[in-house]
PDB file of C-alpha atoms in Angstrom:
ATOM      1  CA  UNK A   1     154.280  -7.663  80.018  1.00  0.00           C
ATOM      2  CA  UNK A   2     154.812  -6.153  76.527  1.00  0.00           C
ATOM      3  CA  UNK A   3     157.448  -7.673  74.277  1.00  0.00           C
ATOM      4  CA  UNK A   4     159.210  -4.339  74.053  1.00  0.00           C
ATOM      5  CA  UNK A   5     159.778  -4.051  77.789  1.00  0.00           C
ATOM      6  CA  UNK A   6     161.234  -7.536  78.089  1.00  0.00           C
ATOM      7  CA  UNK A   7     163.542  -6.843  75.181  1.00  0.00           C
ATOM      8  CA  UNK A   8     164.661  -3.606  76.801  1.00  0.00           C
ATOM      9  CA  UNK A   9     166.181  -5.377  79.782  1.00  0.00           C
ATOM     10  CA  UNK A  10     168.664  -7.023  77.438  1.00  0.00           C
ATOM     11  CA  UNK A  11     169.098  -4.467  74.688  1.00  0.00           C
ATOM     12  CA  UNK A  12     168.402  -0.971  75.900  1.00  0.00           C
ATOM     13  CA  UNK A  13     171.939  -0.086  76.964  1.00  0.00           C
ATOM     14  CA  UNK A  14     173.550  -1.218  73.704  1.00  0.00           C
ATOM     15  CA  UNK A  15     174.473   1.685  71.390  1.00  0.00           C
ATOM     16  CA  UNK A  16     173.600   1.650  67.702  1.00  0.00           C
ATOM     17  CA  UNK A  17     176.409   0.117  65.670  1.00  0.00           C
ATOM     18  CA  UNK A  18     177.251   0.068  61.981  1.00  0.00           C
ATOM     19  CA  UNK A  19     175.889  -3.475  61.879  1.00  0.00           C
ATOM     20  CA  UNK A  20     172.597  -2.215  63.359  1.00  0.00           C
ATOM     21  CA  UNK A  21     172.372   0.422  60.645  1.00  0.00           C
ATOM     22  CA  UNK A  22     173.008  -2.157  57.948  1.00  0.00           C
ATOM     23  CA  UNK A  23     170.414  -4.464  59.500  1.00  0.00           C
ATOM     24  CA  UNK A  24     167.819  -1.689  59.490  1.00  0.00           C
ATOM     25  CA  UNK A  25     168.659  -0.832  55.876  1.00  0.00           C
ATOM     26  CA  UNK A  26     168.373  -4.473  54.829  1.00  0.00           C
ATOM     27  CA  UNK A  27     165.062  -4.867  56.611  1.00  0.00           C
ATOM     28  CA  UNK A  28     163.727  -1.718  54.980  1.00  0.00           C
ATOM     29  CA  UNK A  29     164.994  -2.433  51.471  1.00  0.00           C
ATOM     30  CA  UNK A  30     162.196  -2.908  48.997  1.00  0.00           C
ATOM     31  CA  UNK A  31     159.444  -1.317  51.098  1.00  0.00           C
ATOM     32  CA  UNK A  32     158.316   0.454  47.945  1.00  0.00           C
ATOM     33  CA  UNK A  33     154.762   0.293  46.726  1.00  0.00           C
ATOM     34  CA  UNK A  34     153.485  -2.378  49.107  1.00  0.00           C
ATOM     35  CA  UNK A  35     154.405  -0.887  52.463  1.00  0.00           C
ATOM     36  CA  UNK A  36     154.834   2.832  51.952  1.00  0.00           C
ATOM     37  CA  UNK A  37     152.516   3.300  48.995  1.00  0.00           C
ATOM     38  CA  UNK A  38     152.617   3.757  45.229  1.00  0.00           C
ATOM     39  CA  UNK A  39     155.177   6.152  43.855  1.00  0.00           C
ATOM     40  CA  UNK A  40     157.599   6.073  46.773  1.00  0.00           C
ATOM     41  CA  UNK A  41     160.787   7.780  45.535  1.00  0.00           C
ATOM     42  CA  UNK A  42     163.234   5.105  44.428  1.00  0.00           C
ATOM     43  CA  UNK A  43     166.168   7.022  45.871  1.00  0.00           C
ATOM     44  CA  UNK A  44     164.692   6.464  49.337  1.00  0.00           C
ATOM     45  CA  UNK A  45     163.745   2.818  48.859  1.00  0.00           C
ATOM     46  CA  UNK A  46     166.766   1.331  50.678  1.00  0.00           C
ATOM     47  CA  UNK A  47     166.387   3.536  53.734  1.00  0.00           C
ATOM     48  CA  UNK A  48     163.089   5.474  53.705  1.00  0.00           C
ATOM     49  CA  UNK A  49     162.797   8.735  55.596  1.00  0.00           C
ATOM     50  CA  UNK A  50     159.862  10.901  56.601  1.00  0.00           C
ATOM     51  CA  UNK A  51     160.182  14.581  57.435  1.00  0.00           C
ATOM     52  CA  UNK A  52     158.309  16.647  60.009  1.00  0.00           C
ATOM     53  CA  UNK A  53     157.893  20.414  60.045  1.00  0.00           C
ATOM     54  CA  UNK A  54     155.462  23.082  61.231  1.00  0.00           C
ATOM     55  CA  UNK A  55     156.177  26.497  59.719  1.00  0.00           C
ATOM     56  CA  UNK A  56     154.512  25.970  56.355  1.00  0.00           C
ATOM     57  CA  UNK A  57     153.175  23.357  53.959  1.00  0.00           C
ATOM     58  CA  UNK A  58     156.107  22.128  51.871  1.00  0.00           C
ATOM     59  CA  UNK A  59     155.058  21.309  48.297  1.00  0.00           C
ATOM     60  CA  UNK A  60     154.870  17.592  47.581  1.00  0.00           C
ATOM     61  CA  UNK A  61     157.217  17.868  44.612  1.00  0.00           C
ATOM     62  CA  UNK A  62     159.915  19.387  46.837  1.00  0.00           C
ATOM     63  CA  UNK A  63     159.603  16.535  49.318  1.00  0.00           C
ATOM     64  CA  UNK A  64     159.894  13.971  46.525  1.00  0.00           C
ATOM     65  CA  UNK A  65     162.836  15.813  44.971  1.00  0.00           C
ATOM     66  CA  UNK A  66     164.668  15.676  48.307  1.00  0.00           C
ATOM     67  CA  UNK A  67     164.253  11.873  48.304  1.00  0.00           C
ATOM     68  CA  UNK A  68     161.876  11.522  51.246  1.00  0.00           C
ATOM     69  CA  UNK A  69     158.987   9.052  51.329  1.00  0.00           C
ATOM     70  CA  UNK A  70     156.460  11.177  53.166  1.00  0.00           C
ATOM     71  CA  UNK A  71     155.663  13.298  56.189  1.00  0.00           C
ATOM     72  CA  UNK A  72     154.660  13.223  59.812  1.00  0.00           C
ATOM     73  CA  UNK A  73     152.145  16.060  59.932  1.00  0.00           C
ATOM     74  CA  UNK A  74     150.274  17.746  62.744  1.00  0.00           C
ATOM     75  CA  UNK A  75     146.647  17.089  63.614  1.00  0.00           C
ATOM     76  CA  UNK A  76     146.708  19.965  66.097  1.00  0.00           C
ATOM     77  CA  UNK A  77     146.366  23.730  65.894  1.00  0.00           C
ATOM     78  CA  UNK A  78     148.901  26.469  66.595  1.00  0.00           C
ATOM     79  CA  UNK A  79     149.510  27.733  70.115  1.00  0.00           C
ATOM     80  CA  UNK A  80     148.321  31.235  71.064  1.00  0.00           C
ATOM     81  CA  UNK A  81     150.531  33.869  69.501  1.00  0.00           C
ATOM     82  CA  UNK A  82     151.843  31.565  66.772  1.00  0.00           C
ATOM     83  CA  UNK A  83     150.660  30.715  63.292  1.00  0.00           C
ATOM     84  CA  UNK A  84     152.205  27.573  61.824  1.00  0.00           C
ATOM     85  CA  UNK A  85     151.227  26.951  58.220  1.00  0.00           C
ATOM     86  CA  UNK A  86     151.426  23.169  58.556  1.00  0.00           C
ATOM     87  CA  UNK A  87     149.204  22.995  61.662  1.00  0.00           C
ATOM     88  CA  UNK A  88     146.818  21.344  61.180  1.00  0.00           C
ATOM     89  CA  UNK A  89     147.186  19.290  58.015  1.00  0.00           C
ATOM     90  CA  UNK A  90     144.417  20.134  55.548  1.00  0.00           C
ATOM     91  CA  UNK A  91     142.495  17.954  53.144  1.00  0.00           C
ATOM     92  CA  UNK A  92     143.838  19.678  49.991  1.00  0.00           C
ATOM     93  CA  UNK A  93     147.422  19.373  51.223  1.00  0.00           C
ATOM     94  CA  UNK A  94     146.948  15.733  52.211  1.00  0.00           C
ATOM     95  CA  UNK A  95     145.519  15.006  48.759  1.00  0.00           C
ATOM     96  CA  UNK A  96     148.521  16.648  47.103  1.00  0.00           C
ATOM     97  CA  UNK A  97     150.912  14.498  49.116  1.00  0.00           C
ATOM     98  CA  UNK A  98     148.985  11.329  48.342  1.00  0.00           C
ATOM     99  CA  UNK A  99     148.789  12.173  44.643  1.00  0.00           C
ATOM    100  CA  UNK A 100     152.574  12.507  44.626  1.00  0.00           C
ATOM    101  CA  UNK A 101     152.964   9.027  46.133  1.00  0.00           C
ATOM    102  CA  UNK A 102     153.985  10.314  49.571  1.00  0.00           C
ATOM    103  CA  UNK A 103     152.729   8.804  52.819  1.00  0.00           C
ATOM    104  CA  UNK A 104     151.287  10.618  55.822  1.00  0.00           C
ATOM    105  CA  UNK A 105     151.527   9.866  59.547  1.00  0.00           C
ATOM    106  CA  UNK A 106     149.567  11.890  62.129  1.00  0.00           C
ATOM    107  CA  UNK A 107     151.061  13.630  65.148  1.00  0.00           C
ATOM    108  CA  UNK A 108     149.464  15.769  67.859  1.00  0.00           C
ATOM    109  CA  UNK A 109     151.236  18.580  69.717  1.00  0.00           C
ATOM    110  CA  UNK A 110     149.659  21.797  70.898  1.00  0.00           C
ATOM    111  CA  UNK A 111     151.576  22.911  73.990  1.00  0.00           C
ATOM    112  CA  UNK A 112     155.327  23.091  74.455  1.00  0.00           C
ATOM    113  CA  UNK A 113     157.762  23.559  77.361  1.00  0.00           C
ATOM    114  CA  UNK A 114     158.190  27.308  77.838  1.00  0.00           C
ATOM    115  CA  UNK A 115     155.564  28.060  75.195  1.00  0.00           C
ATOM    116  CA  UNK A 116     152.335  30.025  75.334  1.00  0.00           C
ATOM    117  CA  UNK A 117     150.520  26.802  76.229  1.00  0.00           C
ATOM    118  CA  UNK A 118     151.950  24.226  78.647  1.00  0.00           C
ATOM    119  CA  UNK A 119     153.056  20.758  77.596  1.00  0.00           C
ATOM    120  CA  UNK A 120     149.956  18.756  76.718  1.00  0.00           C
ATOM    121  CA  UNK A 121     150.683  15.872  79.080  1.00  0.00           C
ATOM    122  CA  UNK A 122     150.627  18.169  82.131  1.00  0.00           C
ATOM    123  CA  UNK A 123     146.826  18.423  81.806  1.00  0.00           C
ATOM    124  CA  UNK A 124     146.269  14.821  82.887  1.00  0.00           C
ATOM    125  CA  UNK A 125     143.321  12.554  82.076  1.00  0.00           C
ATOM    126  CA  UNK A 126     140.797  15.284  81.239  1.00  0.00           C
ATOM    127  CA  UNK A 127     143.330  16.969  78.977  1.00  0.00           C
ATOM    128  CA  UNK A 128     143.944  13.671  77.215  1.00  0.00           C
ATOM    129  CA  UNK A 129     140.236  13.320  76.472  1.00  0.00           C
ATOM    130  CA  UNK A 130     140.084  16.821  74.979  1.00  0.00           C
ATOM    131  CA  UNK A 131     143.306  16.405  72.994  1.00  0.00           C
ATOM    132  CA  UNK A 132     142.245  13.049  71.562  1.00  0.00           C
ATOM    133  CA  UNK A 133     138.918  14.470  70.402  1.00  0.00           C
ATOM    134  CA  UNK A 134     140.647  17.418  68.761  1.00  0.00           C
ATOM    135  CA  UNK A 135     143.290  15.226  67.137  1.00  0.00           C
ATOM    136  CA  UNK A 136     140.763  12.786  65.725  1.00  0.00           C
ATOM    137  CA  UNK A 137     138.517  15.537  64.361  1.00  0.00           C
ATOM    138  CA  UNK A 138     141.439  17.153  62.531  1.00  0.00           C
ATOM    139  CA  UNK A 139     142.835  13.790  61.421  1.00  0.00           C
ATOM    140  CA  UNK A 140     139.562  12.652  59.871  1.00  0.00           C
ATOM    141  CA  UNK A 141     138.783  16.079  58.382  1.00  0.00           C
ATOM    142  CA  UNK A 142     142.038  15.812  56.412  1.00  0.00           C
ATOM    143  CA  UNK A 143     141.219  12.302  55.190  1.00  0.00           C
ATOM    144  CA  UNK A 144     143.222  10.335  57.741  1.00  0.00           C
ATOM    145  CA  UNK A 145     142.688   6.592  57.901  1.00  0.00           C
ATOM    146  CA  UNK A 146     140.004   5.350  60.296  1.00  0.00           C
ATOM    147  CA  UNK A 147     142.346   2.798  61.874  1.00  0.00           C
ATOM    148  CA  UNK A 148     145.526   4.893  61.677  1.00  0.00           C
ATOM    149  CA  UNK A 149     147.235   5.872  64.933  1.00  0.00           C
ATOM    150  CA  UNK A 150     147.945   9.394  66.120  1.00  0.00           C
ATOM    151  CA  UNK A 151     151.292   9.956  67.830  1.00  0.00           C
ATOM    152  CA  UNK A 152     150.977  12.176  70.917  1.00  0.00           C
ATOM    153  CA  UNK A 153     154.007  14.185  71.962  1.00  0.00           C
ATOM    154  CA  UNK A 154     156.156  14.237  75.093  1.00  0.00           C
ATOM    155  CA  UNK A 155     158.520  17.014  74.005  1.00  0.00           C
ATOM    156  CA  UNK A 156     160.784  17.104  77.036  1.00  0.00           C
ATOM    157  CA  UNK A 157     162.900  14.848  79.214  1.00  0.00           C
ATOM    158  CA  UNK A 158     160.657  13.678  82.052  1.00  0.00           C
ATOM    159  CA  UNK A 159     161.354  11.252  84.876  1.00  0.00           C
ATOM    160  CA  UNK A 160     159.326   8.215  85.890  1.00  0.00           C
ATOM    161  CA  UNK A 161     157.496  10.073  88.648  1.00  0.00           C
ATOM    162  CA  UNK A 162     156.280  12.727  86.205  1.00  0.00           C
ATOM    163  CA  UNK A 163     155.276   9.981  83.798  1.00  0.00           C
ATOM    164  CA  UNK A 164     153.242   8.202  86.477  1.00  0.00           C
ATOM    165  CA  UNK A 165     151.594  11.339  87.903  1.00  0.00           C
ATOM    166  CA  UNK A 166     150.835  13.306  84.734  1.00  0.00           C
ATOM    167  CA  UNK A 167     151.722  11.705  81.426  1.00  0.00           C
ATOM    168  CA  UNK A 168     150.255   8.257  82.089  1.00  0.00           C
ATOM    169  CA  UNK A 169     146.831   9.653  83.096  1.00  0.00           C
ATOM    170  CA  UNK A 170     146.958  11.868  79.977  1.00  0.00           C
ATOM    171  CA  UNK A 171     147.484   8.802  77.815  1.00  0.00           C
ATOM    172  CA  UNK A 172     144.691   6.985  79.657  1.00  0.00           C
ATOM    173  CA  UNK A 173     142.421   9.876  78.699  1.00  0.00           C
ATOM    174  CA  UNK A 174     143.531   9.587  75.080  1.00  0.00           C
ATOM    175  CA  UNK A 175     142.893   5.837  75.171  1.00  0.00           C
ATOM    176  CA  UNK A 176     139.357   6.427  76.451  1.00  0.00           C
ATOM    177  CA  UNK A 177     138.569   8.244  73.199  1.00  0.00           C
ATOM    178  CA  UNK A 178     140.724   6.547  70.561  1.00  0.00           C
ATOM    179  CA  UNK A 179     141.416   3.174  72.115  1.00  0.00           C
ATOM    180  CA  UNK A 180     144.922   1.894  72.716  1.00  0.00           C
ATOM    181  CA  UNK A 181     145.444   0.624  69.169  1.00  0.00           C
ATOM    182  CA  UNK A 182     145.032   4.095  67.639  1.00  0.00           C
ATOM    183  CA  UNK A 183     147.340   5.743  70.201  1.00  0.00           C
ATOM    184  CA  UNK A 184     151.061   6.342  69.644  1.00  0.00           C
ATOM    185  CA  UNK A 185     153.781   8.289  71.420  1.00  0.00           C
ATOM    186  CA  UNK A 186     156.606  10.639  70.420  1.00  0.00           C
ATOM    187  CA  UNK A 187     159.423  11.048  72.919  1.00  0.00           C
ATOM    188  CA  UNK A 188     162.802   9.895  74.157  1.00  0.00           C
ATOM    189  CA  UNK A 189     163.620   6.250  74.680  1.00  0.00           C
ATOM    190  CA  UNK A 190     162.433   6.159  78.303  1.00  0.00           C
ATOM    191  CA  UNK A 191     158.957   7.583  77.671  1.00  0.00           C
ATOM    192  CA  UNK A 192     158.523   5.246  74.700  1.00  0.00           C
ATOM    193  CA  UNK A 193     159.399   2.267  76.903  1.00  0.00           C
ATOM    194  CA  UNK A 194     157.104   3.349  79.715  1.00  0.00           C
ATOM    195  CA  UNK A 195     154.203   3.808  77.297  1.00  0.00           C
ATOM    196  CA  UNK A 196     154.646   0.277  75.980  1.00  0.00           C
ATOM    197  CA  UNK A 197     155.089  -1.205  79.474  1.00  0.00           C
ATOM    198  CA  UNK A 198     151.949   0.504  80.754  1.00  0.00           C
ATOM    199  CA  UNK A 199     149.902  -0.594  77.756  1.00  0.00           C
ATOM    200  CA  UNK A 200     148.839   2.818  76.473  1.00  0.00           C
ATOM    201  CA  UNK A 201     150.163   2.569  72.896  1.00  0.00           C
ATOM    202  CA  UNK A 202     149.195   0.161  70.145  1.00  0.00           C
ATOM    203  CA  UNK A 203     151.176  -2.313  68.084  1.00  0.00           C
ATOM    204  CA  UNK A 204     152.323  -1.998  64.503  1.00  0.00           C
ATOM    205  CA  UNK A 205     151.521  -4.855  62.151  1.00  0.00           C
ATOM    206  CA  UNK A 206     155.292  -5.192  61.818  1.00  0.00           C
ATOM    207  CA  UNK A 207     156.207  -7.894  64.379  1.00  0.00           C
ATOM    208  CA  UNK A 208     157.793  -6.596  67.573  1.00  0.00           C
ATOM    209  CA  UNK A 209     157.046  -2.940  66.828  1.00  0.00           C
ATOM    210  CA  UNK A 210     154.868  -0.432  68.649  1.00  0.00           C
ATOM    211  CA  UNK A 211     153.437   2.968  67.805  1.00  0.00           C
ATOM    212  CA  UNK A 212     156.564   4.593  69.209  1.00  0.00           C
ATOM    213  CA  UNK A 213     158.246   7.496  67.426  1.00  0.00           C
ATOM    214  CA  UNK A 214     161.557   7.900  69.239  1.00  0.00           C
ATOM    215  CA  UNK A 215     163.500  11.133  69.060  1.00  0.00           C
ATOM    216  CA  UNK A 216     167.275  11.346  69.211  1.00  0.00           C
ATOM    217  CA  UNK A 217     166.841  13.889  72.004  1.00  0.00           C
ATOM    218  CA  UNK A 218     167.090  12.357  75.490  1.00  0.00           C
ATOM    219  CA  UNK A 219     168.014   8.981  73.988  1.00  0.00           C
ATOM    220  CA  UNK A 220     171.791   9.152  73.769  1.00  0.00           C
ATOM    221  CA  UNK A 221     173.011   6.863  70.995  1.00  0.00           C
ATOM    222  CA  UNK A 222     170.357   4.210  71.583  1.00  0.00           C
ATOM    223  CA  UNK A 223     167.581   3.261  69.187  1.00  0.00           C
ATOM    224  CA  UNK A 224     165.025   0.929  70.681  1.00  0.00           C
ATOM    225  CA  UNK A 225     164.179  -2.207  68.657  1.00  0.00           C
ATOM    226  CA  UNK A 226     160.457  -1.618  69.259  1.00  0.00           C
ATOM    227  CA  UNK A 227     160.272   1.846  67.679  1.00  0.00           C
ATOM    228  CA  UNK A 228     158.754   2.367  64.232  1.00  0.00           C
ATOM    229  CA  UNK A 229     160.275   5.801  63.622  1.00  0.00           C
ATOM    230  CA  UNK A 230     163.516   7.394  64.806  1.00  0.00           C
ATOM    231  CA  UNK A 231     163.956  11.173  64.629  1.00  0.00           C
ATOM    232  CA  UNK A 232     167.611  11.189  63.678  1.00  0.00           C
ATOM    233  CA  UNK A 233     167.860  14.884  62.715  1.00  0.00           C
ATOM    234  CA  UNK A 234     166.313  17.425  65.080  1.00  0.00           C
ATOM    235  CA  UNK A 235     166.597  20.931  63.629  1.00  0.00           C
ATOM    236  CA  UNK A 236     167.712  23.530  66.168  1.00  0.00           C
ATOM    237  CA  UNK A 237     169.327  26.962  66.007  1.00  0.00           C
ATOM    238  CA  UNK A 238     172.710  25.445  66.817  1.00  0.00           C
ATOM    239  CA  UNK A 239     172.206  22.384  64.627  1.00  0.00           C
ATOM    240  CA  UNK A 240     170.128  23.337  61.564  1.00  0.00           C
ATOM    241  CA  UNK A 241     168.226  20.654  59.723  1.00  0.00           C
ATOM    242  CA  UNK A 242     168.350  20.114  55.962  1.00  0.00           C
ATOM    243  CA  UNK A 243     166.359  22.440  53.750  1.00  0.00           C
ATOM    244  CA  UNK A 244     163.364  21.067  51.880  1.00  0.00           C
ATOM    245  CA  UNK A 245     161.349  23.580  49.917  1.00  0.00           C
ATOM    246  CA  UNK A 246     163.331  26.346  51.612  1.00  0.00           C
ATOM    247  CA  UNK A 247     162.376  25.179  55.112  1.00  0.00           C
ATOM    248  CA  UNK A 248     164.494  23.436  57.736  1.00  0.00           C
ATOM    249  CA  UNK A 249     163.031  20.053  58.604  1.00  0.00           C
ATOM    250  CA  UNK A 250     163.506  17.194  61.031  1.00  0.00           C
ATOM    251  CA  UNK A 251     164.361  13.829  59.450  1.00  0.00           C
ATOM    252  CA  UNK A 252     162.987  10.504  60.666  1.00  0.00           C
ATOM    253  CA  UNK A 253     164.290   7.061  59.773  1.00  0.00           C
ATOM    254  CA  UNK A 254     161.622   4.470  58.981  1.00  0.00           C
ATOM    255  CA  UNK A 255     162.302   1.376  61.090  1.00  0.00           C
ATOM    256  CA  UNK A 256     159.276  -0.743  60.160  1.00  0.00           C
ATOM    257  CA  UNK A 257     157.130  -1.379  57.120  1.00  0.00           C
ATOM    258  CA  UNK A 258     154.069  -0.234  59.078  1.00  0.00           C
ATOM    259  CA  UNK A 259     154.667   3.112  60.798  1.00  0.00           C
ATOM    260  CA  UNK A 260     150.997   4.051  60.968  1.00  0.00           C
ATOM    261  CA  UNK A 261     150.812   5.588  57.489  1.00  0.00           C
ATOM    262  CA  UNK A 262     147.282   6.456  56.414  1.00  0.00           C
ATOM    263  CA  UNK A 263     147.267   4.327  53.266  1.00  0.00           C
ATOM    264  CA  UNK A 264     147.841   1.168  55.292  1.00  0.00           C
ATOM    265  CA  UNK A 265     145.083   2.074  57.756  1.00  0.00           C
ATOM    266  CA  UNK A 266     142.013   3.110  55.745  1.00  0.00           C
TER     267      UNK A 266
END
């Protein structure tokens, strides 16, 4: 059974404390050039953050000026009836981020609950095959690393039955194309745990960490010790995110030296 799952039985219910935050900051201090890449903003060195956004491509200099170390960017297209400027990431934009010393992590999300396309995971195994092929084509077209993972999104609070019936087969389909090691998950703490327990996401080179990008949503106050990224700020109409380049963004805490950034996975 995965390390993460066994750890969860002892640690999952414990809320994040000030000591936890200090421990994360200490562990992350000095990531700098080796782990996140050359030119990482020094202001973010003690506690690196990555931002994610969809509406438009935010200039690299604005991201650096805001003190962030890089981005999680989409390797998926816009849903019908929408036109997001940052979906998918393009080669020129990726080059501009890299030239500015910013790192890039890939994420796939096409559908959305209540959107013009249903949540991706509801399409099961066959949908996973199609989504993985699309994600990898867009990832590589933009210069993404050949061994870098893609994080696939569960953007709603699902129960274990829904995971077993729909989401798990979807991830199996993704695995059939990318392999487990290049597959990651975005979701609440439960879906991240289930993905690790069922062996459908890969491991970071950081000991004890998995390709799990945990969102604050549906997680209460808990941050799992196996996650590599934690979406601490989720921009909503009632709770706006910080502005970077004039756009509201989500903010993600870096919890491991290896979060799947392209420059570590050529």
